[in-house]
Tab-separated table of C-alpha atoms and ligand atoms in Angstrom:
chain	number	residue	atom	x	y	z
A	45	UNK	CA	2.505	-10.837	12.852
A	46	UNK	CA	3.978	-11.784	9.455
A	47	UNK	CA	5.045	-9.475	6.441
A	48	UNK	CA	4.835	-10.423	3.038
A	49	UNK	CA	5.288	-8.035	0.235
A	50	UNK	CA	4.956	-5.456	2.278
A	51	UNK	CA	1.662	-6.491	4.092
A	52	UNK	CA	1.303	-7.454	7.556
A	53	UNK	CA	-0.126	-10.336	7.604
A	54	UNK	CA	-2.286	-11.715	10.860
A	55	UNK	CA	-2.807	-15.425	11.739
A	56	UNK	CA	-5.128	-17.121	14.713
A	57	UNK	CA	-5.835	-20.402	15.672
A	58	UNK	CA	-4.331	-23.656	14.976
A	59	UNK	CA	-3.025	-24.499	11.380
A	60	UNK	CA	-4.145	-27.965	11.503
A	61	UNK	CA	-7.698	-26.442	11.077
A	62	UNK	CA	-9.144	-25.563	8.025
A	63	UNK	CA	-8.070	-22.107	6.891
A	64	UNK	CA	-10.061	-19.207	6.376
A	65	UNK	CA	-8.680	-16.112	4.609
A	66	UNK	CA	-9.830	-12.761	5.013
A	67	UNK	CA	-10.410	-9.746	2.921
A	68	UNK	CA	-11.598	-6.703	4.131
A	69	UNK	CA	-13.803	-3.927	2.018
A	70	UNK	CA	-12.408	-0.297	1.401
A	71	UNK	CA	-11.859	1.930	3.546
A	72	UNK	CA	-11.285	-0.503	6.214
A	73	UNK	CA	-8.729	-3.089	7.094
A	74	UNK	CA	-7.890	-6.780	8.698
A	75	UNK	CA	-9.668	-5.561	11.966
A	76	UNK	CA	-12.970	-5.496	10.252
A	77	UNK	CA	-13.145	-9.554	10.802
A	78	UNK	CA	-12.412	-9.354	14.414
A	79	UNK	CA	-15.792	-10.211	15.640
A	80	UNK	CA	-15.932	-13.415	13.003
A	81	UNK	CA	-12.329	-14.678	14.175
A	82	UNK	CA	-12.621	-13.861	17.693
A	83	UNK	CA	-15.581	-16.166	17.294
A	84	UNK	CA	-13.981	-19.125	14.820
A	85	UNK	CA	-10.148	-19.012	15.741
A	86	UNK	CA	-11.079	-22.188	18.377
A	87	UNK	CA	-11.898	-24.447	15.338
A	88	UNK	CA	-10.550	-22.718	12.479
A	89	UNK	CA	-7.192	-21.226	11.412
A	90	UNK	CA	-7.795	-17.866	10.529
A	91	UNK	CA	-6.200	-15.774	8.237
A	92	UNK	CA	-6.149	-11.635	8.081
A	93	UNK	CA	-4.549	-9.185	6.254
A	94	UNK	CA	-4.272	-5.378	5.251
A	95	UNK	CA	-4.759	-4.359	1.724
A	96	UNK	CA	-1.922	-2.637	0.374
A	97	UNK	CA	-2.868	0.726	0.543
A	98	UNK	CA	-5.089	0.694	3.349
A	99	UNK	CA	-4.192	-0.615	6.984
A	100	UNK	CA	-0.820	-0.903	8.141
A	101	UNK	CA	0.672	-2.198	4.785
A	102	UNK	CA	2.651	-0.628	2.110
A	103	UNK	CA	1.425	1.805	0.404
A	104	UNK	CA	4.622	1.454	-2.791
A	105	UNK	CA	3.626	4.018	-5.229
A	106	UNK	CA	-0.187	4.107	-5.002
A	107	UNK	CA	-0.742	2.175	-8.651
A	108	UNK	CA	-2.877	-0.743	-7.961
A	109	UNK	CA	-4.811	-2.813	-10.070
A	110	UNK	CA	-7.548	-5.293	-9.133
A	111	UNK	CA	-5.147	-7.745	-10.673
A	112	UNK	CA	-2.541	-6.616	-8.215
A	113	UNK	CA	-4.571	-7.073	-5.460
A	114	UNK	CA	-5.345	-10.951	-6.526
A	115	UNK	CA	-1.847	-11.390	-6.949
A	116	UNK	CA	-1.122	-10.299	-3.232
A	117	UNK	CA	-3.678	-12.592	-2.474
A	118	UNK	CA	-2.696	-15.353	-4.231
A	119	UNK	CA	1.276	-14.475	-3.127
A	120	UNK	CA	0.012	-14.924	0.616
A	121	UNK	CA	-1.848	-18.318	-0.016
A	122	UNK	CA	1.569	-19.785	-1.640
A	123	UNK	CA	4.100	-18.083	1.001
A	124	UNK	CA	1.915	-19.343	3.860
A	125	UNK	CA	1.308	-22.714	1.915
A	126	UNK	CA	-2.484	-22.518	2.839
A	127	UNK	CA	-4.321	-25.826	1.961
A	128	UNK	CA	-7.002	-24.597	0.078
A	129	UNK	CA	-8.288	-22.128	2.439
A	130	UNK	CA	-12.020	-20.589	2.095
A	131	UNK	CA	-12.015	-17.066	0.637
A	132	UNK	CA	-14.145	-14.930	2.715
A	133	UNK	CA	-13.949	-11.024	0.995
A	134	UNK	CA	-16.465	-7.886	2.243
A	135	UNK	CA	-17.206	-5.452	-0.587
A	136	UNK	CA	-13.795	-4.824	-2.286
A	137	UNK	CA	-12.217	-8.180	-1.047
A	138	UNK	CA	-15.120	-9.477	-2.554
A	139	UNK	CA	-13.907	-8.019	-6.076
A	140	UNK	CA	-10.601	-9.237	-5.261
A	141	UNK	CA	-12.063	-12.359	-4.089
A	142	UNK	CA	-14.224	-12.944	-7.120
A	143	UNK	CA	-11.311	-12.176	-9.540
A	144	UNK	CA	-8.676	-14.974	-7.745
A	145	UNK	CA	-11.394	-18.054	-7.727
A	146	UNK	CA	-12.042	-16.276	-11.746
A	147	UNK	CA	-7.939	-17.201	-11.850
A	148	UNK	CA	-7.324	-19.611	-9.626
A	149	UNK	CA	-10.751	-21.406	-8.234
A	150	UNK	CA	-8.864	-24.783	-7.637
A	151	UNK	CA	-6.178	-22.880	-5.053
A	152	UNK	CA	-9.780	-22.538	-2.569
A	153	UNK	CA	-12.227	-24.989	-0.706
A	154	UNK	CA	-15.367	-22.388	-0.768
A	155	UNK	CA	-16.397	-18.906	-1.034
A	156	UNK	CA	-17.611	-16.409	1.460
A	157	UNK	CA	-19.020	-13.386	-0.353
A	158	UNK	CA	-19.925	-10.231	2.186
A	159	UNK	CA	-22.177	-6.954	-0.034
A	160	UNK	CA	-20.115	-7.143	-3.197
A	161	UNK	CA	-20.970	-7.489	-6.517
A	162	UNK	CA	-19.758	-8.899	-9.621
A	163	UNK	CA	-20.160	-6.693	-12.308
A	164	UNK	CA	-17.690	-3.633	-13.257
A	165	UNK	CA	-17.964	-0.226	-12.413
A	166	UNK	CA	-21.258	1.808	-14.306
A	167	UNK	CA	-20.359	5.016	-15.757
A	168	UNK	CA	-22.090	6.763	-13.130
A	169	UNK	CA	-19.861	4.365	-10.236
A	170	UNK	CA	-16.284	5.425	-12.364
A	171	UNK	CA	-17.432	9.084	-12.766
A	172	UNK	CA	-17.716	8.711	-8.698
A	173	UNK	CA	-14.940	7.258	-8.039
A	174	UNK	CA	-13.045	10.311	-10.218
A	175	UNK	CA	-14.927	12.949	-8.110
A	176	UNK	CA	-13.694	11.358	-5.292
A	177	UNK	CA	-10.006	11.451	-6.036
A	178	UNK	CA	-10.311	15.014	-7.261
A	179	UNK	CA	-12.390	15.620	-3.607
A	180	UNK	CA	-9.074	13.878	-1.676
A	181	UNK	CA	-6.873	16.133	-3.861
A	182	UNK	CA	-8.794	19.264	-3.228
A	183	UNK	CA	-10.330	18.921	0.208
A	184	UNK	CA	-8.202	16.109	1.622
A	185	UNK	CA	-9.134	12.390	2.829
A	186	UNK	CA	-11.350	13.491	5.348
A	187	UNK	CA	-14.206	15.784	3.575
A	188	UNK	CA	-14.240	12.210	1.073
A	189	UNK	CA	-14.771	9.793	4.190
A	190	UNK	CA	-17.530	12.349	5.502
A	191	UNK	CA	-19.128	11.686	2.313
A	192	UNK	CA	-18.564	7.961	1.755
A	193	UNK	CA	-18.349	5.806	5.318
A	194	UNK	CA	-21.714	6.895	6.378
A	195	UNK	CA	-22.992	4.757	3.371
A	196	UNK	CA	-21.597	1.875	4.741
A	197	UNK	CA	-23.476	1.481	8.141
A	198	UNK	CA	-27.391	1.210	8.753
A	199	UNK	CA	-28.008	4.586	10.540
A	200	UNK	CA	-29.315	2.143	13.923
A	201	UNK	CA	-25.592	1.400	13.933
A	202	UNK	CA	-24.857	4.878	13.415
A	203	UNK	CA	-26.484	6.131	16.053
A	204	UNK	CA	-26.694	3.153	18.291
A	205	UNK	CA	-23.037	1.696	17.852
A	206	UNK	CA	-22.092	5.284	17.901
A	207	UNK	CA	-18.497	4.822	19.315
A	208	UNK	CA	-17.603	1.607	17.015
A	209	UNK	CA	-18.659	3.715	14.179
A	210	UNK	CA	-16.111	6.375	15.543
A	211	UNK	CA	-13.619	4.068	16.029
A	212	UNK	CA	-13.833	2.480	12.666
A	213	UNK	CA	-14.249	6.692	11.051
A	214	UNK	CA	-11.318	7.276	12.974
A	215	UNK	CA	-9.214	4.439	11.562
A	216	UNK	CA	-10.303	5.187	8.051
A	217	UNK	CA	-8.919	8.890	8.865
A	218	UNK	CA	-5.682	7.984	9.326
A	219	UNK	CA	-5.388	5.911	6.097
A	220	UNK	CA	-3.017	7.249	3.085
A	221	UNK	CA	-4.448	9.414	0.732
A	222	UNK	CA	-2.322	7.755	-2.305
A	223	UNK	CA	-3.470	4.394	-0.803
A	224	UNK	CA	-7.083	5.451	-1.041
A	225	UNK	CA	-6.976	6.982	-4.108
A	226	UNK	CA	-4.600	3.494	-5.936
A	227	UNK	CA	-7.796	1.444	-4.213
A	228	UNK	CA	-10.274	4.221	-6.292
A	229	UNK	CA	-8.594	3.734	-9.580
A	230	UNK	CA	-8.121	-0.372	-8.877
A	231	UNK	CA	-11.958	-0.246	-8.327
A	232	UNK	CA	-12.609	1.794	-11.340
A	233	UNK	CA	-10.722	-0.326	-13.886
A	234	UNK	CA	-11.668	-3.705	-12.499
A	235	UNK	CA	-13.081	-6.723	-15.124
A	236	UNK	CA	-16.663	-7.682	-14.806
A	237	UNK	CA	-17.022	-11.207	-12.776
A	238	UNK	CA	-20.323	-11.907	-13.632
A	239	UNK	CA	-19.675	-14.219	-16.892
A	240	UNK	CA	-17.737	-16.349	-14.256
A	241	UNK	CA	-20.085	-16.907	-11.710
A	242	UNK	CA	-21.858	-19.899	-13.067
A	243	UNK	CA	-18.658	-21.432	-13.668
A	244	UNK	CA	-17.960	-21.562	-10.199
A	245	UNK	CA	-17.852	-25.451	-8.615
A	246	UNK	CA	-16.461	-24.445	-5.116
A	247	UNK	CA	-19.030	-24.245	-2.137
A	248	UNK	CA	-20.546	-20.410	-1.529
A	249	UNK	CA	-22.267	-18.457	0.489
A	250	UNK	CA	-23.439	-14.897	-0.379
A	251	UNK	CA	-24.009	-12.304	2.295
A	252	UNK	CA	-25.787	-9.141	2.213
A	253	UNK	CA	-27.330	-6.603	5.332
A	254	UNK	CA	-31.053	-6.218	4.664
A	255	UNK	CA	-30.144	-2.014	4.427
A	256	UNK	CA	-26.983	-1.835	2.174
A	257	UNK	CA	-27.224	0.799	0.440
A	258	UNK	CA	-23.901	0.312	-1.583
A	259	UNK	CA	-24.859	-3.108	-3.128
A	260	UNK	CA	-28.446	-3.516	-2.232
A	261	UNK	CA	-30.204	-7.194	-1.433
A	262	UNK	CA	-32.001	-7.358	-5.189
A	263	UNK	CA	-29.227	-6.593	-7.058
A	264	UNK	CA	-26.904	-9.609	-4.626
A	265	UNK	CA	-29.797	-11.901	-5.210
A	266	UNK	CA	-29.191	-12.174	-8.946
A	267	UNK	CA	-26.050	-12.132	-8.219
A	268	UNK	CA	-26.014	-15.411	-5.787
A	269	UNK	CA	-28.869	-17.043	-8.393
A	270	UNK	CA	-25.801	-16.912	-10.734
A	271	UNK	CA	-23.724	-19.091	-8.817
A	272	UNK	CA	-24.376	-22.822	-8.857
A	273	UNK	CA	-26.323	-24.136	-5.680
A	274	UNK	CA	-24.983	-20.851	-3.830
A	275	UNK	CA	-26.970	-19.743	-0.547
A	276	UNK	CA	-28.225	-16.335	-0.222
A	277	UNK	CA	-28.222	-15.112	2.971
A	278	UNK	CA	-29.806	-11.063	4.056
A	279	UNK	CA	-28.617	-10.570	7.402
A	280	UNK	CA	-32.015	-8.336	9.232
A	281	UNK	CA	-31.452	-5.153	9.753
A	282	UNK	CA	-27.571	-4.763	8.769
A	283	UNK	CA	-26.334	-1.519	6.263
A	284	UNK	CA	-22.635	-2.716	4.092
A	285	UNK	CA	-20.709	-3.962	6.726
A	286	UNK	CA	-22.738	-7.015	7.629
A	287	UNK	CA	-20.464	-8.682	9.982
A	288	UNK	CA	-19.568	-5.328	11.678
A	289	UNK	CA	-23.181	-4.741	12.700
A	290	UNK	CA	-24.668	-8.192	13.227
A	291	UNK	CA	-22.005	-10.408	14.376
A	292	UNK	CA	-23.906	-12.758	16.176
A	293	UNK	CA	-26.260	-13.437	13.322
A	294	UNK	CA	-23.215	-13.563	10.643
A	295	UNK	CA	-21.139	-15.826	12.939
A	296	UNK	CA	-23.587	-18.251	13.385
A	297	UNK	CA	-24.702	-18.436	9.742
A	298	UNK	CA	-20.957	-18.767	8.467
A	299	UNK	CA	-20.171	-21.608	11.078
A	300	UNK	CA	-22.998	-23.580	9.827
A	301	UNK	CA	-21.744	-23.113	6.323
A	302	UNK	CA	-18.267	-23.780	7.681
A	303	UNK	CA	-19.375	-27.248	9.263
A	304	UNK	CA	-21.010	-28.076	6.053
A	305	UNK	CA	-18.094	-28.473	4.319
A	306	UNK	CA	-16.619	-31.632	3.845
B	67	MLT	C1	-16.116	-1.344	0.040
B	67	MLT	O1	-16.780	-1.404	1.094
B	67	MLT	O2	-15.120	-2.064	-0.133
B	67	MLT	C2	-16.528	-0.345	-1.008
B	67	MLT	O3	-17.797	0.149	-0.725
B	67	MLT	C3	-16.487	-0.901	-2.364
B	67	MLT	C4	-16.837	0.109	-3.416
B	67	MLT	O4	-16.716	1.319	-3.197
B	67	MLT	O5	-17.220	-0.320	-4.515
């Protein structure tokens, strides 16, 4: 494992392969992609890493920006000298994502978008996000996370999957309240991406589970038509965390994107 600025940084396969570079979505962190580069790492060089805040990276003084988070991102494509790597961001790595290629598109080969969405925070989403901070400040992390993870997962994973989702609960629990609540605030005060998307020339491939509730198929379809000769995929069955519940059928739909790049 690597550090850079503070974030551990966690690389698999052989470098002579193309790169793929990982973001993971909030609460969560670089574990979430195990099941994709467990399955890839052979013919790809894959790329992890914890957001700061979240996972086993710094946590500094808690004031992050969605700009700062691009900036990591971008830091960790220069120090590693990454040739073009695809961007591949669940959620909030897909904000983060979205924001870099808005920045930087020519630094990336393609685009890997996992239940995100483009556009800004409503004024219902920020007035959320506040009662959430003032929740982690009054009841702690945990009474937010009862409230929020369960949002993320179909409730067949839920109950079927019950241990993973456990696990993955578990490893949210032990997170940094000032890290969560910096990630709340970054979220809240992020730019709108949409005006972008039909800019974007890279290859890109838009995810979304059939049951997420947090940025639901209808609203990622417009999304996707916005992008120029994206594919829109709805992976059956799956809540917010796609490639968490239905790795099989996301691994086998991002390798044949994968292989169709030049
Ligand atoms: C995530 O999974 O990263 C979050 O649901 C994003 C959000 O709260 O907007």
């Amino acid at each position: 494992m690597k550090i850079i600025n503070g974030l551990p940084i966690f690389e698999y396969g052989n470098r002579k392969n193309r790169t793929i570079l990982f973001v993971h979505g909030f609460t969560f962190n670089s574990g979430m992609w195990q099941k994709q580069i467990e399955y890839l790492k052979n013919d790809y060089h894959c790329v992890a890493y914890d957001l700061r805040g979240l996972g086993e990276s710094s946590i500094d003084d808690g004031q992050y920006t969605m700009e700062s988070f691009s900036d990591d991102l971008l830091e960790i494509v220069d120090q590693l000298n990454l040739d073009k790597p695809v961007l591949c961001g669940l959620s909030m790595g897909g904000y983060i994502s979205l924001r870099t290629i808005e920045r930087e598109e020519s630094k990336f080969s393609a685009l890997a978008l996992f239940d995100t969405r483009a556009d800004d925070d409503t004024k219902e989403a920020k007035l959320k996000r506040a009662a959430g901070i003032k929740l982690i400040n009054q009841q702690g992390l945990d009474k937010f996370l009862e409230g929020f993870l369960p949002n993320c997962f179909s409730e067949e994973f839920r109950i079927n999957s019950h241990e993973e989702y456990q696990s993955i609960f578990d490893q949210s629990l032990v997170c940094n309240p000032i890290g969560v609540k910096g990630c709340l605030l970054a979220m809240l005060g992020r730019t709108n991406t949409t005006p972008y998307l039909s800019n974007i020339r890279i290859p890109t491939v838009v995810f979304c589970g059939e049951k997420d509730v947090l940025s639901p198929v209808e609203e990622m379809r417009i999304m996707a038509e916005k992008i120029p000769n994206s594919k829109f995929i709805v992976v059956p069955e799956a809540g917010h965390l796609s490639p968490v519940e239905k790795p099989d059928f996301v691994n086998t739909e991002l390798s044949e994107f994968l292989k169709s790049l030049n």
